[in-house]
Coordinates of C-alpha atoms in Angstrom, one line a residue:
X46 CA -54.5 48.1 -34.9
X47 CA -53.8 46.5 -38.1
X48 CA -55.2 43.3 -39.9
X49 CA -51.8 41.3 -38.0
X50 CA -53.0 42.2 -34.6
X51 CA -50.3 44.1 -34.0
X52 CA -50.9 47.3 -32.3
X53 CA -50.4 50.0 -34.6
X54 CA -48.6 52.7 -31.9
X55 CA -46.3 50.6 -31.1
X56 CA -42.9 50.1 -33.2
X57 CA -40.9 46.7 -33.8
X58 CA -38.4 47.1 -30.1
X59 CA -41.9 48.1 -28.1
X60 CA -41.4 52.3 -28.9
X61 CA -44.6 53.9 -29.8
X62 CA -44.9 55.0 -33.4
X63 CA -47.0 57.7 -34.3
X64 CA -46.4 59.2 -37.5
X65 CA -49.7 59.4 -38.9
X66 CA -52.3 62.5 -38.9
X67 CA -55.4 63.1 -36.2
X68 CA -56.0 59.9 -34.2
X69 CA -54.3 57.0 -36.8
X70 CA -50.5 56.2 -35.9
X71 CA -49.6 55.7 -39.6
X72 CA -50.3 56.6 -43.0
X73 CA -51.2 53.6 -44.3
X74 CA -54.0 53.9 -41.7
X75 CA -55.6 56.6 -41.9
X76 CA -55.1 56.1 -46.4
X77 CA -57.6 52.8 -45.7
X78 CA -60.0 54.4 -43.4
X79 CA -60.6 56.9 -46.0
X80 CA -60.8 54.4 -48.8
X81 CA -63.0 51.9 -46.6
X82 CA -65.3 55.4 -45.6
X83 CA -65.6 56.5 -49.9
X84 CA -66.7 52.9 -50.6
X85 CA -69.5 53.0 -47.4
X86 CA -70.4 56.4 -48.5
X87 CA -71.2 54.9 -52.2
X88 CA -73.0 51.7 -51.1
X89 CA -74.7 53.6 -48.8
X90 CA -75.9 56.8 -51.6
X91 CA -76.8 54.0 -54.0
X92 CA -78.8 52.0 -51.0
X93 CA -80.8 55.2 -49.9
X94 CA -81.8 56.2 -53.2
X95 CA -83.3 52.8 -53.7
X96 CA -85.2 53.0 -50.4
X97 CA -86.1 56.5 -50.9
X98 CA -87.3 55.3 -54.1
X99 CA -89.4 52.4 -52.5
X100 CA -90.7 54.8 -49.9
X101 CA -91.7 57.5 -52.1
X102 CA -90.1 59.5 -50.6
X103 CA -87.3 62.2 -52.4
X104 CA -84.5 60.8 -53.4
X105 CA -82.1 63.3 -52.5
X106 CA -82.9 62.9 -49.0
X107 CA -81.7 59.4 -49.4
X108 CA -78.7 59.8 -50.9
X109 CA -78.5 62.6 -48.1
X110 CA -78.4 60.0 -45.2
X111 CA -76.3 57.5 -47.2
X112 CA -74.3 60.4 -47.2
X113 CA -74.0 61.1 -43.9
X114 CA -74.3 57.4 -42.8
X115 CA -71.4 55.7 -45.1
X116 CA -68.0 58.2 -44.2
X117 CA -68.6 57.6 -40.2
X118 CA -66.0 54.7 -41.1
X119 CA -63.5 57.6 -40.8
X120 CA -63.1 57.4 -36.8
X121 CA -64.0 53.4 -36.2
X122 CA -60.4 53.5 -34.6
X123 CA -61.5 56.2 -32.4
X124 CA -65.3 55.5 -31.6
X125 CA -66.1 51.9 -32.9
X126 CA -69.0 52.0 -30.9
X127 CA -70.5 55.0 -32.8
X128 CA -70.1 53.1 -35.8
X129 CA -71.7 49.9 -34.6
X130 CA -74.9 52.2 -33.3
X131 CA -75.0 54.1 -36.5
X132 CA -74.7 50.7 -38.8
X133 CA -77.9 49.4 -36.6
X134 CA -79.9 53.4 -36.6
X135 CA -79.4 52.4 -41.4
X136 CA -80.8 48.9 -41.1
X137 CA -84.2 49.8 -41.3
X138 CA -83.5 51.5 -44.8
X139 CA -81.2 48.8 -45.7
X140 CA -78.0 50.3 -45.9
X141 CA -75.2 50.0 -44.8
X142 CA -73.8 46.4 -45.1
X143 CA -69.9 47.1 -45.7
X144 CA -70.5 49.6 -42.3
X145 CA -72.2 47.1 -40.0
X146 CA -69.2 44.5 -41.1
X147 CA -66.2 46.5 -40.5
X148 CA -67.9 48.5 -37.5
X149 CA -68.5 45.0 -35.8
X150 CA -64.7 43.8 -36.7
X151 CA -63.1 47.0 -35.4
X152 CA -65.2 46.9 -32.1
X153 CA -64.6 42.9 -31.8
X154 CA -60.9 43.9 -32.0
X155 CA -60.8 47.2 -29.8
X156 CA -60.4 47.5 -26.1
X157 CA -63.9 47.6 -26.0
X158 CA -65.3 45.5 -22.6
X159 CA -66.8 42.5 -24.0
X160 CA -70.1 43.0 -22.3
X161 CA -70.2 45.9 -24.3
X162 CA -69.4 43.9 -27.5
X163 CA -71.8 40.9 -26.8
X164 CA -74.3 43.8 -26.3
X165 CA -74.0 45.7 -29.5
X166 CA -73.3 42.6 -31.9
X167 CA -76.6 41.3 -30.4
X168 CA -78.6 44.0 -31.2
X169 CA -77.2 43.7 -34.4
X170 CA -77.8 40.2 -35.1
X171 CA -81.5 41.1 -34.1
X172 CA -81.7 44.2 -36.4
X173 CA -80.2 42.1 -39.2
X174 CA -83.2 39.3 -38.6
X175 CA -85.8 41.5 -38.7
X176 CA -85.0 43.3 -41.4
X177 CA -84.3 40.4 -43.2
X178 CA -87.1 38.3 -42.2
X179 CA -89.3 41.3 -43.3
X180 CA -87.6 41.6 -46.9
X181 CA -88.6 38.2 -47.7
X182 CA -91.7 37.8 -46.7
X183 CA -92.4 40.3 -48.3
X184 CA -91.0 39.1 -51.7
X185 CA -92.4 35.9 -51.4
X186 CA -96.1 37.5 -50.8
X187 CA -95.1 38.9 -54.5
X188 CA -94.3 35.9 -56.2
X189 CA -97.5 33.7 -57.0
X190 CA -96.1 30.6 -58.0
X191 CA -93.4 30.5 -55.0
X192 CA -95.0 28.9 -51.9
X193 CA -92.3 28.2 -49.4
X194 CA -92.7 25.6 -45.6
X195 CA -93.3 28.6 -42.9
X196 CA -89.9 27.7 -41.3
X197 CA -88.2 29.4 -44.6
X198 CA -88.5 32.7 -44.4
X199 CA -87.2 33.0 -40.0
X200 CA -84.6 30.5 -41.1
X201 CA -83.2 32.1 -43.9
X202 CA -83.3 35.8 -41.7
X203 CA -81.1 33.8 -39.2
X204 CA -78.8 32.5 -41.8
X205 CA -78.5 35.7 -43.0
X206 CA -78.5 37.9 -39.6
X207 CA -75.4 35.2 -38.9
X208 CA -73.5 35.2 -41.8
X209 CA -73.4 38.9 -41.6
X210 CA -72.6 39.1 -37.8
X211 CA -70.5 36.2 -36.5
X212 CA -67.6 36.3 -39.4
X213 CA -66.4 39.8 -38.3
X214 CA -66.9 39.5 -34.4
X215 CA -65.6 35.9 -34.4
X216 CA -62.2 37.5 -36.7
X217 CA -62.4 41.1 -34.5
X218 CA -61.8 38.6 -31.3
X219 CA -59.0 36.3 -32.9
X220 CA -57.4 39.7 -33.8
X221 CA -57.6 41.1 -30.3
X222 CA -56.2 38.0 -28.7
X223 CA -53.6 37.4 -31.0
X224 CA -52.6 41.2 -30.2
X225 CA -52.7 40.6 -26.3
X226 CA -50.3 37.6 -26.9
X227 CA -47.9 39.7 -29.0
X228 CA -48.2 42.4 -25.9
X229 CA -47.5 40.0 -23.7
X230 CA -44.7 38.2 -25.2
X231 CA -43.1 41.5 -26.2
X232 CA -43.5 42.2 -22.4
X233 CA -42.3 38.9 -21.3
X234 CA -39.0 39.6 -23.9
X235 CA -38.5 43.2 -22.4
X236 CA -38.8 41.7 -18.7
X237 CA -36.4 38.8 -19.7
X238 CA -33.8 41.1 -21.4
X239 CA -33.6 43.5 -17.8
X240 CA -33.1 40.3 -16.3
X241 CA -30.2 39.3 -18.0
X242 CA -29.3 42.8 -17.9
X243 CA -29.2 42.2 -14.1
X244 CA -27.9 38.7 -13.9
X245 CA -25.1 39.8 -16.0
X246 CA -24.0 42.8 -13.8
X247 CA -24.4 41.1 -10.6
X248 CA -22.2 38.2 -11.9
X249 CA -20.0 41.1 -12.8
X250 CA -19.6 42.5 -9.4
X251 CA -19.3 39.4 -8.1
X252 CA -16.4 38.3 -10.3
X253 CA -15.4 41.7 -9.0
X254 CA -15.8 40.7 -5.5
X255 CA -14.0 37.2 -6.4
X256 CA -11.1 39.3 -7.5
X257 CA -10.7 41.5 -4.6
X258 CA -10.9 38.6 -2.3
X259 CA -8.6 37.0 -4.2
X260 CA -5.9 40.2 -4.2
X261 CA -6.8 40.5 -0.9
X262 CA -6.1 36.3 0.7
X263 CA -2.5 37.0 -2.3
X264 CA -1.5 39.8 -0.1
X265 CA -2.0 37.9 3.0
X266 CA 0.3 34.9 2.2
X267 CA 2.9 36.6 0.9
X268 CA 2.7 39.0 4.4
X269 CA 2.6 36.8 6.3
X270 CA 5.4 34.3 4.8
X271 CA 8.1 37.0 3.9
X272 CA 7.2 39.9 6.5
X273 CA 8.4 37.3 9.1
X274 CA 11.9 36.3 7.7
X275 CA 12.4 39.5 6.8
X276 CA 11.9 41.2 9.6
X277 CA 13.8 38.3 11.6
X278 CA 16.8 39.5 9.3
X279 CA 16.7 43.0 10.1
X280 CA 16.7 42.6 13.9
X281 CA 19.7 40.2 13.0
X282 CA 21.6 43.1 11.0
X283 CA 20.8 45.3 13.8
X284 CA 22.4 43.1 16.0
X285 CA 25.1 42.4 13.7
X286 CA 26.0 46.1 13.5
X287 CA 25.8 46.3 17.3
X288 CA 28.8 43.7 18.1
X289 CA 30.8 43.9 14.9
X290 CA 33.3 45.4 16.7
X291 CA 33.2 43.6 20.0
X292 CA 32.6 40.5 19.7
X293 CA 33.6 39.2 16.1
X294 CA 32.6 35.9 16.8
X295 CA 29.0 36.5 17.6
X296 CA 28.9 39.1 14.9
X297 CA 30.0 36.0 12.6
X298 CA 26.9 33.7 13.5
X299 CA 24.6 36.6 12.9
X300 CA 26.2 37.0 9.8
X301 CA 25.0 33.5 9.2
X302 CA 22.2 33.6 10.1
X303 CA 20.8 36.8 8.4
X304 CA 22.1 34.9 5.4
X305 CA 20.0 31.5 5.8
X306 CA 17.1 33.5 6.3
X307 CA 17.8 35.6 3.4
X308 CA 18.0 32.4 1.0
X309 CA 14.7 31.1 2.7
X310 CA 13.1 34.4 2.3
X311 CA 14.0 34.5 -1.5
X312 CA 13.1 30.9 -1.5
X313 CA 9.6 31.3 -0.5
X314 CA 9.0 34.7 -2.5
X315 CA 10.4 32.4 -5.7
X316 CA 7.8 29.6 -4.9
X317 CA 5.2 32.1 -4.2
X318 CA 5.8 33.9 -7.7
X319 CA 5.7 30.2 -9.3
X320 CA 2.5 29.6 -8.1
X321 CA 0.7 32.8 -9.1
X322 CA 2.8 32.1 -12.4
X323 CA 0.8 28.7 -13.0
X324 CA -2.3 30.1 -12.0
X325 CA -2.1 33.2 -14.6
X326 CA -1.3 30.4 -17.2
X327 CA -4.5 28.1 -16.2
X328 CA -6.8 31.1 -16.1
X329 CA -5.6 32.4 -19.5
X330 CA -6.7 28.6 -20.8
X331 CA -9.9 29.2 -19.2
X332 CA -9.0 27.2 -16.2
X333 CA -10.3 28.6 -12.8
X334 CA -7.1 29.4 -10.5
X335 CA -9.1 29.7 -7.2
X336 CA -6.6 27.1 -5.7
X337 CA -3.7 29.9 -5.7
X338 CA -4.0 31.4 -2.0
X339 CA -3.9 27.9 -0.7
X340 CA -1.0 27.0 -2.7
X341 CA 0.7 29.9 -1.6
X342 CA -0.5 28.2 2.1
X343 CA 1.6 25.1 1.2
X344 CA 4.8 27.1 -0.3
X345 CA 4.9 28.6 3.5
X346 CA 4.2 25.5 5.3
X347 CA 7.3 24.0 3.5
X348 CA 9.6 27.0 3.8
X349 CA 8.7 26.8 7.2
X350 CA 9.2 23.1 8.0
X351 CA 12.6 23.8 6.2
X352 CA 13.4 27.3 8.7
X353 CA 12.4 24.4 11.6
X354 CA 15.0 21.9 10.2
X355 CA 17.6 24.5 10.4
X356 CA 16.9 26.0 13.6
X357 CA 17.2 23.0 15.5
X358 CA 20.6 22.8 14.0
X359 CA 23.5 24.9 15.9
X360 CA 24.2 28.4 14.6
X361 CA 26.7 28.3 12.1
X362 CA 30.1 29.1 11.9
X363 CA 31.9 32.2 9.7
X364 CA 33.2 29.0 8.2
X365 CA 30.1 27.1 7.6
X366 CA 28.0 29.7 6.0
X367 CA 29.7 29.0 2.4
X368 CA 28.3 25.4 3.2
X369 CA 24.8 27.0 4.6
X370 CA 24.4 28.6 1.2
X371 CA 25.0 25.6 -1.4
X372 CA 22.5 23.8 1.1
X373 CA 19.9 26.3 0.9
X374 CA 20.4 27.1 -3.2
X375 CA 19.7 23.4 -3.4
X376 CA 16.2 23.9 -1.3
X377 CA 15.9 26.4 -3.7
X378 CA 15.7 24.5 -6.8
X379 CA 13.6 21.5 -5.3
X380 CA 11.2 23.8 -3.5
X381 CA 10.9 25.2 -7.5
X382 CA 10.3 21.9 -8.4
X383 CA 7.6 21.0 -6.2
X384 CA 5.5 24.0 -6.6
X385 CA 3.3 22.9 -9.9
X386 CA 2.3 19.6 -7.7
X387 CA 1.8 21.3 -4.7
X388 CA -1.1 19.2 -3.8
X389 CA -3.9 19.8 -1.1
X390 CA -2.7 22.7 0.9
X391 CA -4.4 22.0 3.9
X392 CA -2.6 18.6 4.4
X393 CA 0.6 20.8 3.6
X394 CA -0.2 23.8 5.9
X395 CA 1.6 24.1 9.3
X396 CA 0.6 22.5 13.2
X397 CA 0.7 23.4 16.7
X398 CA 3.8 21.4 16.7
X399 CA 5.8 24.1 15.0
X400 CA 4.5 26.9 17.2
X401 CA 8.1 25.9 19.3
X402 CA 10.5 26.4 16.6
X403 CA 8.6 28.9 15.6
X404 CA 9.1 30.7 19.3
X405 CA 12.9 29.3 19.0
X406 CA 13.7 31.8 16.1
X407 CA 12.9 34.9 18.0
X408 CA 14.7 33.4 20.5
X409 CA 17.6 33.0 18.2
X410 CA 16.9 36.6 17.4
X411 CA 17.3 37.7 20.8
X412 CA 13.8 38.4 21.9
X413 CA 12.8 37.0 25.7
X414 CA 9.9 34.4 24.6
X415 CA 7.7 32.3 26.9
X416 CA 5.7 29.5 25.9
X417 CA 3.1 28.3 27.7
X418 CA 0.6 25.2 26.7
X419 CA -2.5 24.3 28.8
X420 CA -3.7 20.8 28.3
X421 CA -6.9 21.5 30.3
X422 CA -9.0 19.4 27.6
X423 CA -7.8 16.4 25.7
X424 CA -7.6 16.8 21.9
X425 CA -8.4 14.2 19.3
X426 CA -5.7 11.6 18.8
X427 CA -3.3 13.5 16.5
X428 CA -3.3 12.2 12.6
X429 CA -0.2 13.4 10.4
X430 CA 1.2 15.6 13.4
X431 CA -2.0 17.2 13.8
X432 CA -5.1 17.2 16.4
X433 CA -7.7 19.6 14.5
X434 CA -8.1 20.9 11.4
X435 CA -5.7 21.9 9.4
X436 CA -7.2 25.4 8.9
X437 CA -7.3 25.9 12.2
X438 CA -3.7 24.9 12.9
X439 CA -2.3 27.2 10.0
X440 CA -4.6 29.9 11.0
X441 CA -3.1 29.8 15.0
X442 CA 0.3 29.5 13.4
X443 CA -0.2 32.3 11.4
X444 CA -1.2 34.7 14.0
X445 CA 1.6 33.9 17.0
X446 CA 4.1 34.8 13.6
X447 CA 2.2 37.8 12.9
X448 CA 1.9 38.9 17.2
X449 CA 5.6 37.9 17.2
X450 CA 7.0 39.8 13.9
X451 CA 4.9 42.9 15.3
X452 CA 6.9 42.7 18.9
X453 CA 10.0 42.3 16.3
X454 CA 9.3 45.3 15.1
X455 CA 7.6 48.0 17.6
X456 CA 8.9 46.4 20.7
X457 CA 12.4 45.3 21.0
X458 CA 13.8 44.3 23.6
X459 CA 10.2 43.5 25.0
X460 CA 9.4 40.2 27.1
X461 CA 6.9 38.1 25.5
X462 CA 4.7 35.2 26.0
X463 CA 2.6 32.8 24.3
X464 CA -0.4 31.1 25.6
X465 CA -2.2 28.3 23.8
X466 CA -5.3 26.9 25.6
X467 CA -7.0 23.8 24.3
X468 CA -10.3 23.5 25.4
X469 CA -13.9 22.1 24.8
X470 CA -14.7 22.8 21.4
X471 CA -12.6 25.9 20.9
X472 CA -8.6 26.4 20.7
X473 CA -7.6 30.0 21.8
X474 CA -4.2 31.4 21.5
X475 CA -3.0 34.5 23.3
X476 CA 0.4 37.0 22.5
X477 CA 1.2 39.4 25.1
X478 CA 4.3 41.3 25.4
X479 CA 5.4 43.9 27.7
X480 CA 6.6 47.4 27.5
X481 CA 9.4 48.4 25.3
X482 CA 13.1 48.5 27.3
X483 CA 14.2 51.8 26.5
X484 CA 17.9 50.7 26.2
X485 CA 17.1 48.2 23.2
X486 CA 18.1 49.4 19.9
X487 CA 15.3 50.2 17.5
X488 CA 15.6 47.8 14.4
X489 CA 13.5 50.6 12.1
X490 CA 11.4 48.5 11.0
X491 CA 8.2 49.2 8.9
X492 CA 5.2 48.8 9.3
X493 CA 2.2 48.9 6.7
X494 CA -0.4 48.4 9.1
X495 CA -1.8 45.2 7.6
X496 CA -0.5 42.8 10.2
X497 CA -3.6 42.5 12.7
X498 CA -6.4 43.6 10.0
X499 CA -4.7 40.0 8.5
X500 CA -4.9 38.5 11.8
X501 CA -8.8 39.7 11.9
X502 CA -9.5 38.2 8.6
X503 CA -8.1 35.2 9.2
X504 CA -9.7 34.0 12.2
X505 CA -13.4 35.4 11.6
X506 CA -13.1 33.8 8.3
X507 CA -12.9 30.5 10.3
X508 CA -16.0 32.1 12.5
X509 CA -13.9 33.0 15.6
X510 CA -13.4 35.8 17.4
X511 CA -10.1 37.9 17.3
X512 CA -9.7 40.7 20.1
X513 CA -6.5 42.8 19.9
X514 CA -5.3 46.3 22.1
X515 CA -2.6 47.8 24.5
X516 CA -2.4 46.5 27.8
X517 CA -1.9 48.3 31.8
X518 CA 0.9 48.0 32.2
X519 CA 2.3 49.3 28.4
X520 CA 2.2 46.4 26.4
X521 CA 0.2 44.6 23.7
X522 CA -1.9 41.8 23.2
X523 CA -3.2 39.7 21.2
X524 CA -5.8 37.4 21.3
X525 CA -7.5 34.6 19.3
X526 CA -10.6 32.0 19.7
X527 CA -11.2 29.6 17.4
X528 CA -14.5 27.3 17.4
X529 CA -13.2 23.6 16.4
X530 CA -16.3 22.4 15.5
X531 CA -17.7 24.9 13.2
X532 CA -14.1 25.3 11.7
X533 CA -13.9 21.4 11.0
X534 CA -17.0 21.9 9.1
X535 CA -15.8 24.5 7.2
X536 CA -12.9 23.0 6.2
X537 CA -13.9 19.7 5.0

């Protein structure tokens, strides 16, 4: 421990240090213990001649015990106790001043218990008086003409025995405390810094996380926006392919209309790619883009307010698809337009109300769909088209696309039927279709497996329950249950 109260095996970043010899962790060290131990061993010679000298006794058996008394300096760092006993064993011959003083300040600053310290510093103080006290009475007995009050001589041995005591103990102990603080603050530092360590790589994996949830609801949108259309133009094509010959007239409506949903398919891949555009530009000014997946909600909700528009209008012609087209490359460009003030998506996100046109394009694509409605529990007065949250509404739109695209694709020619069920504080929505017909022509289309684990996401997101496997009798169904009053909370 040096004069600092820093403690001497330990380096500035808290790493022990020991590059010193024997039992001192530096140099410097151990080169003042020996310079500290040559100057006690001096003072202490000189002392013992002198009281040899007074004692009549030889004085190279003095200078012998100053001898021995005055180097024990050498291992205060190691035994400050042996050096406090051996300063108090010299008092008697009245050595040993410079020992006593830097024993007591190397014990008052050790890890020494304090009992142990009070202990030895006492008996010290009381050594120091009584050899004091008997010094000067005995040189005032020798001067004649010096007559001193009684109370001089104790006081004075007090004075003295305090002077020589309470200085070291009193700096030994601001020392040690000062070196407990500089522990514990370098502890405190140390704890802080693994904190932040910590902090910093859980915020880490959690921006990770953030990201990969993000990825993840991106994917989603664009699935479930462009799988649809697409795969609604493939079963088209395969139709198309079927009657070209035949029937030329049919095969020219499904011409057109494998061409309106290509232009709304490219339509709502263009908005999509707008929108994850603008957030890529806010993020790179250090603007969060969290809002993407829900814009990406809104660009489907319009392309599919605009796929409603035109199937309620009569198939077209071979000579209205020229017509068809500057219509739809117009949507194009305002859809384009619209997307950097896309606005709240939930107000923009599709109803229950489209759930028919919705049906009315499978229809249109020649699947056998049934939809059924049970009113069994009055809803909330509708506000905007809607009667419960718009969450909820997208999310029940989003999976009788999905159940119907799937049927699209690994059924055709399969009967199907939706079910929607409002009831008392729940909405549940059921897809069923039956078993392939096995003189239906197989559209080829893929299938990357994402459709229900989207599905899934979707509706326990919301804190529903999803439930989806074959049936008896050869089919498939799906099903979905959606709490209204948990997901109004959630979506507010």
């Amino acid at each position: 421990m040096t004069a600092t109260g820093a403690s001497e095996g330990v380096g500035a970043r808290g790493a022990p240090v020991s590059n010193g010899p024997w039992w001192w962790a530096r140099r410097r060290s151990a080169v003042l213990d020996v310079f500290l131990a040559v100057a006690s061993a001096l003072e202490c010679v000189v002392e013992g001649a002198n009281f040899a000298h007074e004692a009549q006794v030889p004085e190279l058996l003095g200078m012998l015990l100053g001898l021995l008394a005055g180097p024990v300096l050498l291992v205060r760092r190691r035994w400050p106790v042996v050096v406090v006993l051996v300063s108090i064993a010299v008092m008697p011959a009245e050595m040993g001043g410079l020992l006593s003083v830097v024993g007591l300040y190397t014990l008052a600053a050790s890890d020494v218990p304090r009992r142990i310290t009070g202990l030895l510093a006492g008996m010290t103080v009381v050594g120091t008086l009584v050899t004091t006290f008997l010094t000067l009475r005995e040189d005032v007995a020798t001067q004649q003409d010096f007559h001193p009050p009684m109370w001089f001589v104790p006081l004075m041995a007090l004075a003295v025995g305090l002077v020589l005591t309470a200085p070291p103990v009193l700096w030994g102990l601001y020392i040690a405390a000062r070196r407990r603080l500089v522990e514990s603050l370098r502890e405190r530092a140390d704890g802080l810094e693994r904190e932040l360590s910590l902090l910093a790589d859980r915020a880490e994996e959690r921006a990770e996380w953030a990201r990969n949830e993000e990825r993840t609801r991106i994917a989603r949108e664009m699935h479930d926006v462009v799988a649809h259309r697409v795969s609604l133009m493939v079963v088209h094509v395969a139709a198309l392919q079927a009657v070209a010959l035949k029937d030329p007239e049919k095969a020219s409506k499904n011409a057109g209309l494998v061409g309106d949903m290509g232009r709304q398919a490219l339509t709502e891949l263009r908005e999509m790619l707008g929108v994850l555009r603008t957030a890529d530009g806010a993020s790179g000014r250090g603007t969060a883009a969290s809002g993407a997946p829900e814009r990406l909600a809104a660009v489907a909700s319009r392309a599919g307010a605009q796929a409603t528009v035109q199937a309620r209008i009569p198939e077209p012609s071979a000579e209205g698809a020229s017509a068809a087209s500057s219509s739809a490359g117009s949507s194009v460009a305002g859809a384009e337009s619209s997307v950097p003030g896309a606005g709240d998506a939930d107000a923009e996100g599709p109803c229950l109300t489209e759930l028919a046109d919705l049906v009315g394009q499978s229809r249109a694509a020649g699947m056998v769909v049934e939809l059924m409605v049970d009113e069994s529990a009055e809803g909330e007065a509708a506000v905007d088209g809607r009667r419960y949250a718009a969450r909820v509404e997208r999310t029940v739109y989003r999976v009788v696309q999905e159940a119907l695209t799937n049927v699209h694709k690994h059924a055709p020619g399969a009967r199907a039927r939706v079910r929607l069920a409002h009831r008392d504080g729940e909405l549940a929505v059921q897809v069923e279709n039956g078993p392939c017909e096995g003189g239906a022509a197989d559209a080829g289309l893929p299938s990357g497996g994402n459709g229900l684990v989207g599905m899934r996401e979707r509706v326990t997101a919301l804190g529903g329950v999803f439930v989806s496997g074959p049936t008896e009798a050869g089919g498939f169904r799906v099903s979905a249950v959606l709490p209204l009053g948990a997901v109004s909370h959630v979506a507010g």
